[in-house]
Protein backbone atom coordinates (compact mmCIF):
# COMPACT_ATOMS: atom_id res chain seq x y z
CA UNK A 1 0.00 0.00 0.00
CA UNK A 2 1.39 3.41 -0.99
CA UNK A 3 2.22 5.74 1.86
CA UNK A 4 0.09 8.86 1.97
CA UNK A 5 -3.02 7.16 0.67
CA UNK A 6 -4.15 6.18 4.15
CA UNK A 7 -6.74 8.98 4.14
CA UNK A 8 -8.82 6.81 1.83
CA UNK A 9 -11.30 4.92 4.05
CA UNK A 10 -10.76 1.60 2.29
CA UNK A 11 -7.01 1.93 2.75
CA UNK A 12 -7.66 2.48 6.44
CA UNK A 13 -9.66 -0.73 6.60
CA UNK A 14 -6.88 -2.52 4.73
CA UNK A 15 -4.29 -1.15 7.15
CA UNK A 16 -6.36 -2.36 10.11
CA UNK A 17 -6.69 -5.81 8.53
CA UNK A 18 -2.95 -5.98 7.90
CA UNK A 19 -2.25 -4.95 11.52
CA UNK A 20 -4.61 -7.68 12.72
CA UNK A 21 -2.91 -10.33 10.61
CA UNK A 22 0.67 -9.32 11.44
CA UNK A 23 1.94 -12.42 13.16
CA UNK A 24 3.30 -12.25 16.69
CA UNK A 25 5.26 -15.37 17.77
CA UNK A 26 2.18 -17.03 19.29
CA UNK A 27 -0.15 -16.24 16.40
CA UNK A 28 -0.25 -19.82 15.20
CA UNK A 29 -1.13 -21.07 18.63
CA UNK A 30 -4.82 -21.60 19.07
CA UNK A 31 -5.96 -19.02 21.58
CA UNK A 32 -9.73 -18.79 21.47
CA UNK A 33 -12.60 -20.99 22.58
CA UNK A 34 -14.10 -20.22 19.16
CA UNK A 35 -11.37 -22.56 17.86
CA UNK A 36 -11.83 -25.23 20.55
CA UNK A 37 -9.14 -27.89 21.05
CA UNK A 38 -11.05 -29.89 23.62
CA UNK A 39 -14.58 -30.82 24.69
CA UNK A 40 -14.90 -28.13 27.37
CA UNK A 41 -14.12 -25.21 25.06
CA UNK A 42 -16.30 -26.88 22.40
CA UNK A 43 -19.31 -26.85 24.74
CA UNK A 44 -18.57 -23.22 25.62
CA UNK A 45 -18.59 -22.34 21.93
CA UNK A 46 -21.89 -24.16 21.31
CA UNK A 47 -23.35 -22.46 24.35
CA UNK A 48 -22.36 -19.00 23.12
CA UNK A 49 -23.72 -19.61 19.62
CA UNK A 50 -26.98 -21.01 21.00
CA UNK A 51 -27.46 -18.09 23.39
CA UNK A 52 -26.71 -15.63 20.57
CA UNK A 53 -29.26 -17.32 18.29
CA UNK A 54 -31.93 -17.28 21.02
CA UNK A 55 -31.36 -13.60 21.78
CA UNK A 56 -31.52 -12.79 18.06
CA UNK A 57 -35.16 -14.00 18.15
CA UNK A 58 -35.89 -10.85 20.15
CA UNK A 59 -33.30 -8.54 18.59
CA UNK A 60 -33.86 -9.08 14.86
CA UNK A 61 -37.62 -8.20 14.85
CA UNK A 62 -36.81 -4.96 16.69
CA UNK A 63 -34.07 -4.06 14.22
CA UNK A 64 -36.39 -4.75 11.29
CA UNK A 65 -39.61 -3.28 12.70
CA UNK A 66 -38.27 0.06 13.98
CA UNK A 67 -37.41 1.44 10.51
CA UNK A 68 -40.51 -0.22 8.99
CA UNK A 69 -42.87 1.37 11.56
CA UNK A 70 -41.13 4.72 11.31
CA UNK A 71 -41.54 4.62 7.55
CA UNK A 72 -45.14 3.37 7.47
CA UNK A 73 -46.49 5.73 10.13
CA UNK A 74 -44.53 8.80 9.08
CA UNK A 75 -46.52 12.01 8.82
CA UNK A 76 -47.66 12.66 5.29
CA UNK A 77 -50.71 13.79 3.33
CA UNK A 78 -53.10 11.06 2.16
CA UNK A 79 -51.16 8.31 3.96
CA UNK A 80 -52.63 4.79 3.90
CA UNK A 81 -51.86 3.99 7.57
CA UNK A 82 -54.85 3.66 9.87
CA UNK A 83 -55.33 6.52 12.34
CA UNK A 84 -56.66 5.17 15.67
CA UNK A 85 -56.18 7.74 18.44
CA UNK A 86 -58.36 5.78 20.94
CA UNK A 87 -56.57 2.43 20.59
CA UNK A 88 -54.99 1.27 23.85
CA UNK A 89 -54.86 -2.53 24.07
CA UNK A 90 -54.09 -5.51 21.86
CA UNK A 91 -54.18 -8.95 23.45
CA UNK A 92 -52.30 -10.42 20.49
CA UNK A 93 -49.51 -7.85 20.75
CA UNK A 94 -49.24 -8.19 24.55
CA UNK A 95 -49.04 -11.96 24.20
CA UNK A 96 -46.17 -11.73 21.71
CA UNK A 97 -44.35 -8.93 23.55
CA UNK A 98 -44.35 -10.78 26.88
CA UNK A 99 -44.58 -14.38 25.73
CA UNK A 100 -41.51 -14.42 23.48
CA UNK A 101 -39.10 -12.93 26.08
CA UNK A 102 -40.46 -15.26 28.77
CA UNK A 103 -39.85 -18.21 26.46
CA UNK A 104 -36.34 -16.99 25.61
CA UNK A 105 -35.43 -16.50 29.27
CA UNK A 106 -36.80 -19.95 30.13
CA UNK A 107 -34.79 -21.61 27.35
CA UNK A 108 -31.62 -19.66 28.20
CA UNK A 109 -31.96 -20.62 31.87
CA UNK A 110 -32.35 -24.27 30.97
CA UNK A 111 -29.23 -24.31 28.77
CA UNK A 112 -27.26 -22.23 31.26
CA UNK A 113 -28.14 -24.64 34.06
CA UNK A 114 -27.04 -27.59 31.94
CA UNK A 115 -23.79 -25.95 30.78
CA UNK A 116 -22.92 -24.78 34.31
CA UNK A 117 -23.13 -28.33 35.61
CA UNK A 118 -21.48 -29.93 32.60
CA UNK A 119 -18.57 -27.49 32.70
CA UNK A 120 -18.06 -27.33 36.47
CA UNK A 121 -14.27 -26.81 36.70
CA UNK A 122 -14.15 -28.95 39.84
CA UNK A 123 -15.81 -32.03 38.40
CA UNK A 124 -13.86 -34.62 36.47
CA UNK A 125 -16.47 -35.69 33.95
CA UNK A 126 -14.40 -36.01 30.79
CA UNK A 127 -12.58 -39.22 29.98
CA UNK A 128 -12.27 -42.57 31.74
CA UNK A 129 -8.55 -42.79 32.49
CA UNK A 130 -7.25 -41.42 35.78
CA UNK A 131 -6.38 -37.73 35.51
CA UNK A 132 -2.85 -36.39 35.19
CA UNK A 133 -2.28 -34.26 38.29
CA UNK A 134 -0.71 -30.85 37.77
CA UNK A 135 -0.21 -28.17 40.42
CA UNK A 136 0.00 -24.62 39.17
CA UNK A 137 1.58 -21.74 41.08
CA UNK A 138 1.15 -18.16 39.94
CA UNK A 139 4.26 -16.01 40.40
CA UNK A 140 5.33 -12.52 39.26
CA UNK A 141 5.23 -12.88 36.19
CA UNK A 142 5.13 -16.52 35.22
CA UNK A 143 3.20 -19.68 35.92
CA UNK A 144 4.99 -22.63 37.52
CA UNK A 145 3.69 -26.08 36.59
CA UNK A 146 4.44 -28.89 39.04
CA UNK A 147 3.90 -32.53 38.15
CA UNK A 148 4.03 -34.18 41.59
CA UNK A 149 3.61 -37.74 40.24
CA UNK A 150 6.28 -37.32 37.57
CA UNK A 151 8.86 -35.43 39.64
CA UNK A 152 9.18 -32.56 37.17
CA UNK A 153 8.22 -28.91 36.91
CA UNK A 154 8.23 -26.33 34.15
CA UNK A 155 7.76 -22.63 33.49
CA UNK A 156 6.62 -21.23 30.15
CA UNK A 157 5.65 -24.62 28.74
CA UNK A 158 2.70 -26.64 29.97
CA UNK A 159 2.87 -30.15 28.50
CA UNK A 160 -0.24 -32.33 28.66
CA UNK A 161 -1.18 -35.68 27.09
CA UNK A 162 -4.07 -35.70 24.61
CA UNK A 163 -7.39 -37.42 25.33
CA UNK A 164 -6.61 -37.60 29.02
CA UNK A 165 -8.13 -35.60 31.79
CA UNK A 166 -5.72 -33.14 33.38
CA UNK A 167 -6.66 -32.22 36.94
CA UNK A 168 -5.18 -28.83 37.77
CA UNK A 169 -4.91 -27.45 41.31
CA UNK A 170 -4.00 -23.78 41.47
CA UNK A 171 -2.60 -21.33 43.98
CA UNK A 172 -0.35 -18.28 43.83
CA UNK A 173 2.66 -17.18 45.85
CA UNK A 174 1.96 -13.51 45.15
CA UNK A 175 -1.16 -11.50 44.33
CA UNK A 176 -4.39 -13.03 43.06
CA UNK A 177 -4.12 -14.21 39.47
CA UNK A 178 -6.46 -15.57 36.86
CA UNK A 179 -5.50 -18.69 34.90
CA UNK A 180 -6.89 -19.30 31.45
CA UNK A 181 -6.19 -21.46 28.40
CA UNK A 182 -8.97 -20.14 26.14
CA UNK A 183 -8.82 -22.98 23.59
CA UNK A 184 -9.20 -25.59 26.34
CA UNK A 185 -11.10 -24.27 29.33
CA UNK A 186 -12.24 -21.12 30.97
CA UNK A 187 -10.80 -18.78 33.49
CA UNK A 188 -10.24 -19.70 37.13
CA UNK A 189 -8.74 -17.57 39.90
CA UNK A 190 -5.75 -18.48 42.02
CA UNK A 191 -5.13 -16.96 45.46
CA UNK A 192 -2.33 -17.26 48.02
CA UNK A 193 -2.96 -19.80 50.77
CA UNK A 194 -5.95 -21.25 48.93
CA UNK A 195 -6.47 -23.67 46.10
CA UNK A 196 -8.87 -23.72 43.19
CA UNK A 197 -9.33 -26.46 40.64
CA UNK A 198 -9.78 -26.83 36.92
CA UNK A 199 -10.10 -29.83 34.62
CA UNK A 200 -8.78 -29.85 31.06
CA UNK A 201 -8.90 -32.24 28.14
CA UNK A 202 -7.19 -31.74 24.78
CA UNK A 203 -8.41 -33.68 21.75
CA UNK A 204 -5.42 -33.51 19.40
CA UNK A 205 -1.73 -32.56 19.51
CA UNK A 206 -1.75 -28.78 19.36
CA UNK A 207 0.01 -25.70 20.70
CA UNK A 208 -2.28 -23.35 22.58
CA UNK A 209 -1.76 -20.09 24.39
CA UNK A 210 -2.33 -19.81 28.11
CA UNK A 211 -2.27 -16.63 30.11
CA UNK A 212 -3.01 -14.66 33.24
CA UNK A 213 -6.06 -12.47 32.66
CA UNK A 214 -5.83 -10.42 35.87
CA UNK A 215 -3.57 -7.38 35.61
CA UNK A 216 -0.70 -7.66 38.09
CA UNK A 217 2.01 -5.21 37.11
CA UNK A 218 4.96 -4.67 34.82
CA UNK A 219 5.42 -8.21 33.50
CA UNK A 220 1.69 -8.89 33.03
CA UNK A 221 1.80 -8.96 29.23
CA UNK A 222 4.60 -11.53 29.35
CA UNK A 223 2.79 -13.87 31.71
CA UNK A 224 1.83 -16.22 28.91
CA UNK A 225 2.78 -19.82 28.30
CA UNK A 226 2.61 -22.46 25.62
CA UNK A 227 0.21 -25.29 26.34
CA UNK A 228 1.44 -28.25 24.31
CA UNK A 229 -0.86 -31.22 24.02
CA UNK A 230 0.93 -34.38 22.87
CA UNK A 231 0.06 -38.00 22.17
CA UNK A 232 0.95 -40.19 25.16
CA UNK A 233 4.31 -41.32 23.59
CA UNK A 234 5.36 -37.77 22.83
CA UNK A 235 4.26 -36.70 26.30
CA UNK A 236 6.43 -39.41 27.91
CA UNK A 237 9.37 -38.23 25.79
CA UNK A 238 8.69 -34.65 26.88
CA UNK A 239 8.64 -35.71 30.54
CA UNK A 240 12.03 -37.41 30.08
CA UNK A 241 13.36 -34.30 28.36
CA UNK A 242 12.24 -32.09 31.26
CA UNK A 243 13.70 -34.56 33.77
CA UNK A 244 17.11 -34.84 32.10
CA UNK A 245 17.35 -31.17 31.10
CA UNK A 246 15.94 -29.79 34.31
CA UNK A 247 17.70 -28.18 37.25
CA UNK A 248 16.55 -29.03 40.81
CA UNK A 249 13.69 -26.90 42.12
CA UNK A 250 15.05 -26.22 45.61
CA UNK A 251 14.92 -23.26 47.98
CA UNK A 252 17.63 -21.38 46.08
CA UNK A 253 16.20 -21.81 42.58
CA UNK A 254 12.69 -21.14 43.86
CA UNK A 255 13.89 -17.88 45.45
CA UNK A 256 15.20 -16.75 42.04
CA UNK A 257 12.07 -17.95 40.27
CA UNK A 258 9.68 -16.22 42.67
CA UNK A 259 11.25 -12.78 42.33
CA UNK A 260 9.48 -9.96 40.54
CA UNK A 261 10.87 -10.94 37.17
CA UNK A 262 9.26 -11.72 33.85
CA UNK A 263 10.05 -14.98 32.09
CA UNK A 264 12.93 -13.59 30.03
CA UNK A 265 14.66 -12.27 33.13
CA UNK A 266 14.32 -15.51 35.05
CA UNK A 267 15.42 -17.34 31.89
CA UNK A 268 18.62 -15.33 31.87
CA UNK A 269 19.23 -16.23 35.53
CA UNK A 270 18.33 -19.93 35.48
CA UNK A 271 18.17 -21.10 31.86
CA UNK A 272 20.59 -23.70 30.52
CA UNK A 273 21.37 -24.96 27.01
CA UNK A 274 19.26 -28.07 27.72
CA UNK A 275 16.10 -25.96 27.94
CA UNK A 276 14.13 -24.19 25.19
CA UNK A 277 14.62 -20.43 24.89
CA UNK A 278 11.21 -19.69 26.35
CA UNK A 279 10.77 -22.39 28.97
CA UNK A 280 12.46 -23.53 32.17
CA UNK A 281 12.68 -27.18 33.19
CA UNK A 282 13.01 -28.40 36.77
CA UNK A 283 13.26 -31.64 38.62
CA UNK A 284 11.12 -31.91 41.71
CA UNK A 285 12.18 -33.59 44.93
CA UNK A 286 10.00 -32.04 47.58
CA UNK A 287 6.36 -31.13 47.85
CA UNK A 288 6.90 -27.55 46.70
CA UNK A 289 3.19 -26.90 46.22
CA UNK A 290 2.25 -27.64 49.81
CA UNK A 291 5.16 -25.75 51.30
CA UNK A 292 4.03 -22.72 49.24
CA UNK A 293 0.45 -23.21 50.38
CA UNK A 294 1.29 -23.74 54.04
CA UNK A 295 3.42 -20.66 54.46
CA UNK A 296 0.11 -18.77 54.63
CA UNK A 297 -1.44 -21.09 57.16
CA UNK A 298 0.51 -20.25 60.32
CA UNK A 299 -2.07 -17.76 61.52
CA UNK A 300 0.61 -15.05 61.51
CA UNK A 301 1.23 -12.42 58.86
CA UNK A 302 4.07 -13.42 56.57
CA UNK A 303 7.20 -11.23 56.98
CA UNK A 304 7.59 -9.05 53.88
CA UNK A 305 10.98 -10.53 52.98
CA UNK A 306 9.42 -14.00 52.80
CA UNK A 307 6.53 -12.91 50.65
CA UNK A 308 7.12 -13.21 46.90
CA UNK A 309 5.76 -10.16 45.13
CA UNK A 310 7.15 -7.73 47.70
CA UNK A 311 10.12 -5.45 47.02
CA UNK A 312 12.13 -6.89 49.93
CA UNK A 313 11.68 -10.48 48.69
CA UNK A 314 12.94 -9.79 45.22
CA UNK A 315 13.97 -6.22 44.49
CA UNK A 316 13.27 -5.30 40.89
CA UNK A 317 16.23 -4.05 38.93
CA UNK A 318 15.96 -0.30 38.51
CA UNK A 319 16.07 0.88 34.92
CU1 LIG B 1 -9.73 -16.98 48.03
Coordinates of C-alpha atoms and ligand atoms in Angstrom, one line a residue:
X1 CA 0.0 0.0 0.0
X2 CA 1.4 3.4 -1.0
X3 CA 2.2 5.7 1.9
X4 CA 0.1 8.9 2.0
X5 CA -3.0 7.2 0.7
X6 CA -4.2 6.2 4.1
X7 CA -6.7 9.0 4.1
X8 CA -8.8 6.8 1.8
X9 CA -11.3 4.9 4.1
X10 CA -10.8 1.6 2.3
X11 CA -7.0 1.9 2.8
X12 CA -7.7 2.5 6.4
X13 CA -9.7 -0.7 6.6
X14 CA -6.9 -2.5 4.7
X15 CA -4.3 -1.1 7.2
X16 CA -6.4 -2.4 10.1
X17 CA -6.7 -5.8 8.5
X18 CA -3.0 -6.0 7.9
X19 CA -2.3 -5.0 11.5
X20 CA -4.6 -7.7 12.7
X21 CA -2.9 -10.3 10.6
X22 CA 0.7 -9.3 11.4
X23 CA 1.9 -12.4 13.2
X24 CA 3.3 -12.3 16.7
X25 CA 5.3 -15.4 17.8
X26 CA 2.2 -17.0 19.3
X27 CA -0.1 -16.2 16.4
X28 CA -0.2 -19.8 15.2
X29 CA -1.1 -21.1 18.6
X30 CA -4.8 -21.6 19.1
X31 CA -6.0 -19.0 21.6
X32 CA -9.7 -18.8 21.5
X33 CA -12.6 -21.0 22.6
X34 CA -14.1 -20.2 19.2
X35 CA -11.4 -22.6 17.9
X36 CA -11.8 -25.2 20.6
X37 CA -9.1 -27.9 21.1
X38 CA -11.0 -29.9 23.6
X39 CA -14.6 -30.8 24.7
X40 CA -14.9 -28.1 27.4
X41 CA -14.1 -25.2 25.1
X42 CA -16.3 -26.9 22.4
X43 CA -19.3 -26.8 24.7
X44 CA -18.6 -23.2 25.6
X45 CA -18.6 -22.3 21.9
X46 CA -21.9 -24.2 21.3
X47 CA -23.4 -22.5 24.4
X48 CA -22.4 -19.0 23.1
X49 CA -23.7 -19.6 19.6
X50 CA -27.0 -21.0 21.0
X51 CA -27.5 -18.1 23.4
X52 CA -26.7 -15.6 20.6
X53 CA -29.3 -17.3 18.3
X54 CA -31.9 -17.3 21.0
X55 CA -31.4 -13.6 21.8
X56 CA -31.5 -12.8 18.1
X57 CA -35.2 -14.0 18.1
X58 CA -35.9 -10.8 20.1
X59 CA -33.3 -8.5 18.6
X60 CA -33.9 -9.1 14.9
X61 CA -37.6 -8.2 14.9
X62 CA -36.8 -5.0 16.7
X63 CA -34.1 -4.1 14.2
X64 CA -36.4 -4.8 11.3
X65 CA -39.6 -3.3 12.7
X66 CA -38.3 0.1 14.0
X67 CA -37.4 1.4 10.5
X68 CA -40.5 -0.2 9.0
X69 CA -42.9 1.4 11.6
X70 CA -41.1 4.7 11.3
X71 CA -41.5 4.6 7.5
X72 CA -45.1 3.4 7.5
X73 CA -46.5 5.7 10.1
X74 CA -44.5 8.8 9.1
X75 CA -46.5 12.0 8.8
X76 CA -47.7 12.7 5.3
X77 CA -50.7 13.8 3.3
X78 CA -53.1 11.1 2.2
X79 CA -51.2 8.3 4.0
X80 CA -52.6 4.8 3.9
X81 CA -51.9 4.0 7.6
X82 CA -54.8 3.7 9.9
X83 CA -55.3 6.5 12.3
X84 CA -56.7 5.2 15.7
X85 CA -56.2 7.7 18.4
X86 CA -58.4 5.8 20.9
X87 CA -56.6 2.4 20.6
X88 CA -55.0 1.3 23.8
X89 CA -54.9 -2.5 24.1
X90 CA -54.1 -5.5 21.9
X91 CA -54.2 -9.0 23.5
X92 CA -52.3 -10.4 20.5
X93 CA -49.5 -7.9 20.8
X94 CA -49.2 -8.2 24.5
X95 CA -49.0 -12.0 24.2
X96 CA -46.2 -11.7 21.7
X97 CA -44.4 -8.9 23.6
X98 CA -44.4 -10.8 26.9
X99 CA -44.6 -14.4 25.7
X100 CA -41.5 -14.4 23.5
X101 CA -39.1 -12.9 26.1
X102 CA -40.5 -15.3 28.8
X103 CA -39.9 -18.2 26.5
X104 CA -36.3 -17.0 25.6
X105 CA -35.4 -16.5 29.3
X106 CA -36.8 -19.9 30.1
X107 CA -34.8 -21.6 27.4
X108 CA -31.6 -19.7 28.2
X109 CA -32.0 -20.6 31.9
X110 CA -32.3 -24.3 31.0
X111 CA -29.2 -24.3 28.8
X112 CA -27.3 -22.2 31.3
X113 CA -28.1 -24.6 34.1
X114 CA -27.0 -27.6 31.9
X115 CA -23.8 -26.0 30.8
X116 CA -22.9 -24.8 34.3
X117 CA -23.1 -28.3 35.6
X118 CA -21.5 -29.9 32.6
X119 CA -18.6 -27.5 32.7
X120 CA -18.1 -27.3 36.5
X121 CA -14.3 -26.8 36.7
X122 CA -14.2 -29.0 39.8
X123 CA -15.8 -32.0 38.4
X124 CA -13.9 -34.6 36.5
X125 CA -16.5 -35.7 34.0
X126 CA -14.4 -36.0 30.8
X127 CA -12.6 -39.2 30.0
X128 CA -12.3 -42.6 31.7
X129 CA -8.6 -42.8 32.5
X130 CA -7.2 -41.4 35.8
X131 CA -6.4 -37.7 35.5
X132 CA -2.8 -36.4 35.2
X133 CA -2.3 -34.3 38.3
X134 CA -0.7 -30.8 37.8
X135 CA -0.2 -28.2 40.4
X136 CA 0.0 -24.6 39.2
X137 CA 1.6 -21.7 41.1
X138 CA 1.1 -18.2 39.9
X139 CA 4.3 -16.0 40.4
X140 CA 5.3 -12.5 39.3
X141 CA 5.2 -12.9 36.2
X142 CA 5.1 -16.5 35.2
X143 CA 3.2 -19.7 35.9
X144 CA 5.0 -22.6 37.5
X145 CA 3.7 -26.1 36.6
X146 CA 4.4 -28.9 39.0
X147 CA 3.9 -32.5 38.2
X148 CA 4.0 -34.2 41.6
X149 CA 3.6 -37.7 40.2
X150 CA 6.3 -37.3 37.6
X151 CA 8.9 -35.4 39.6
X152 CA 9.2 -32.6 37.2
X153 CA 8.2 -28.9 36.9
X154 CA 8.2 -26.3 34.1
X155 CA 7.8 -22.6 33.5
X156 CA 6.6 -21.2 30.1
X157 CA 5.6 -24.6 28.7
X158 CA 2.7 -26.6 30.0
X159 CA 2.9 -30.2 28.5
X160 CA -0.2 -32.3 28.7
X161 CA -1.2 -35.7 27.1
X162 CA -4.1 -35.7 24.6
X163 CA -7.4 -37.4 25.3
X164 CA -6.6 -37.6 29.0
X165 CA -8.1 -35.6 31.8
X166 CA -5.7 -33.1 33.4
X167 CA -6.7 -32.2 36.9
X168 CA -5.2 -28.8 37.8
X169 CA -4.9 -27.5 41.3
X170 CA -4.0 -23.8 41.5
X171 CA -2.6 -21.3 44.0
X172 CA -0.4 -18.3 43.8
X173 CA 2.7 -17.2 45.8
X174 CA 2.0 -13.5 45.1
X175 CA -1.2 -11.5 44.3
X176 CA -4.4 -13.0 43.1
X177 CA -4.1 -14.2 39.5
X178 CA -6.5 -15.6 36.9
X179 CA -5.5 -18.7 34.9
X180 CA -6.9 -19.3 31.4
X181 CA -6.2 -21.5 28.4
X182 CA -9.0 -20.1 26.1
X183 CA -8.8 -23.0 23.6
X184 CA -9.2 -25.6 26.3
X185 CA -11.1 -24.3 29.3
X186 CA -12.2 -21.1 31.0
X187 CA -10.8 -18.8 33.5
X188 CA -10.2 -19.7 37.1
X189 CA -8.7 -17.6 39.9
X190 CA -5.7 -18.5 42.0
X191 CA -5.1 -17.0 45.5
X192 CA -2.3 -17.3 48.0
X193 CA -3.0 -19.8 50.8
X194 CA -5.9 -21.3 48.9
X195 CA -6.5 -23.7 46.1
X196 CA -8.9 -23.7 43.2
X197 CA -9.3 -26.5 40.6
X198 CA -9.8 -26.8 36.9
X199 CA -10.1 -29.8 34.6
X200 CA -8.8 -29.9 31.1
X201 CA -8.9 -32.2 28.1
X202 CA -7.2 -31.7 24.8
X203 CA -8.4 -33.7 21.8
X204 CA -5.4 -33.5 19.4
X205 CA -1.7 -32.6 19.5
X206 CA -1.7 -28.8 19.4
X207 CA 0.0 -25.7 20.7
X208 CA -2.3 -23.3 22.6
X209 CA -1.8 -20.1 24.4
X210 CA -2.3 -19.8 28.1
X211 CA -2.3 -16.6 30.1
X212 CA -3.0 -14.7 33.2
X213 CA -6.1 -12.5 32.7
X214 CA -5.8 -10.4 35.9
X215 CA -3.6 -7.4 35.6
X216 CA -0.7 -7.7 38.1
X217 CA 2.0 -5.2 37.1
X218 CA 5.0 -4.7 34.8
X219 CA 5.4 -8.2 33.5
X220 CA 1.7 -8.9 33.0
X221 CA 1.8 -9.0 29.2
X222 CA 4.6 -11.5 29.3
X223 CA 2.8 -13.9 31.7
X224 CA 1.8 -16.2 28.9
X225 CA 2.8 -19.8 28.3
X226 CA 2.6 -22.5 25.6
X227 CA 0.2 -25.3 26.3
X228 CA 1.4 -28.2 24.3
X229 CA -0.9 -31.2 24.0
X230 CA 0.9 -34.4 22.9
X231 CA 0.1 -38.0 22.2
X232 CA 0.9 -40.2 25.2
X233 CA 4.3 -41.3 23.6
X234 CA 5.4 -37.8 22.8
X235 CA 4.3 -36.7 26.3
X236 CA 6.4 -39.4 27.9
X237 CA 9.4 -38.2 25.8
X238 CA 8.7 -34.6 26.9
X239 CA 8.6 -35.7 30.5
X240 CA 12.0 -37.4 30.1
X241 CA 13.4 -34.3 28.4
X242 CA 12.2 -32.1 31.3
X243 CA 13.7 -34.6 33.8
X244 CA 17.1 -34.8 32.1
X245 CA 17.4 -31.2 31.1
X246 CA 15.9 -29.8 34.3
X247 CA 17.7 -28.2 37.3
X248 CA 16.6 -29.0 40.8
X249 CA 13.7 -26.9 42.1
X250 CA 15.1 -26.2 45.6
X251 CA 14.9 -23.3 48.0
X252 CA 17.6 -21.4 46.1
X253 CA 16.2 -21.8 42.6
X254 CA 12.7 -21.1 43.9
X255 CA 13.9 -17.9 45.5
X256 CA 15.2 -16.7 42.0
X257 CA 12.1 -17.9 40.3
X258 CA 9.7 -16.2 42.7
X259 CA 11.3 -12.8 42.3
X260 CA 9.5 -10.0 40.5
X261 CA 10.9 -10.9 37.2
X262 CA 9.3 -11.7 33.8
X263 CA 10.0 -15.0 32.1
X264 CA 12.9 -13.6 30.0
X265 CA 14.7 -12.3 33.1
X266 CA 14.3 -15.5 35.1
X267 CA 15.4 -17.3 31.9
X268 CA 18.6 -15.3 31.9
X269 CA 19.2 -16.2 35.5
X270 CA 18.3 -19.9 35.5
X271 CA 18.2 -21.1 31.9
X272 CA 20.6 -23.7 30.5
X273 CA 21.4 -25.0 27.0
X274 CA 19.3 -28.1 27.7
X275 CA 16.1 -26.0 27.9
X276 CA 14.1 -24.2 25.2
X277 CA 14.6 -20.4 24.9
X278 CA 11.2 -19.7 26.3
X279 CA 10.8 -22.4 29.0
X280 CA 12.5 -23.5 32.2
X281 CA 12.7 -27.2 33.2
X282 CA 13.0 -28.4 36.8
X283 CA 13.3 -31.6 38.6
X284 CA 11.1 -31.9 41.7
X285 CA 12.2 -33.6 44.9
X286 CA 10.0 -32.0 47.6
X287 CA 6.4 -31.1 47.8
X288 CA 6.9 -27.5 46.7
X289 CA 3.2 -26.9 46.2
X290 CA 2.2 -27.6 49.8
X291 CA 5.2 -25.8 51.3
X292 CA 4.0 -22.7 49.2
X293 CA 0.5 -23.2 50.4
X294 CA 1.3 -23.7 54.0
X295 CA 3.4 -20.7 54.5
X296 CA 0.1 -18.8 54.6
X297 CA -1.4 -21.1 57.2
X298 CA 0.5 -20.3 60.3
X299 CA -2.1 -17.8 61.5
X300 CA 0.6 -15.1 61.5
X301 CA 1.2 -12.4 58.9
X302 CA 4.1 -13.4 56.6
X303 CA 7.2 -11.2 57.0
X304 CA 7.6 -9.0 53.9
X305 CA 11.0 -10.5 53.0
X306 CA 9.4 -14.0 52.8
X307 CA 6.5 -12.9 50.7
X308 CA 7.1 -13.2 46.9
X309 CA 5.8 -10.2 45.1
X310 CA 7.1 -7.7 47.7
X311 CA 10.1 -5.4 47.0
X312 CA 12.1 -6.9 49.9
X313 CA 11.7 -10.5 48.7
X314 CA 12.9 -9.8 45.2
X315 CA 14.0 -6.2 44.5
X316 CA 13.3 -5.3 40.9
X317 CA 16.2 -4.1 38.9
X318 CA 16.0 -0.3 38.5
X319 CA 16.1 0.9 34.9
Ligands
LIG1 CU1 -9.7 -17.0 48.0

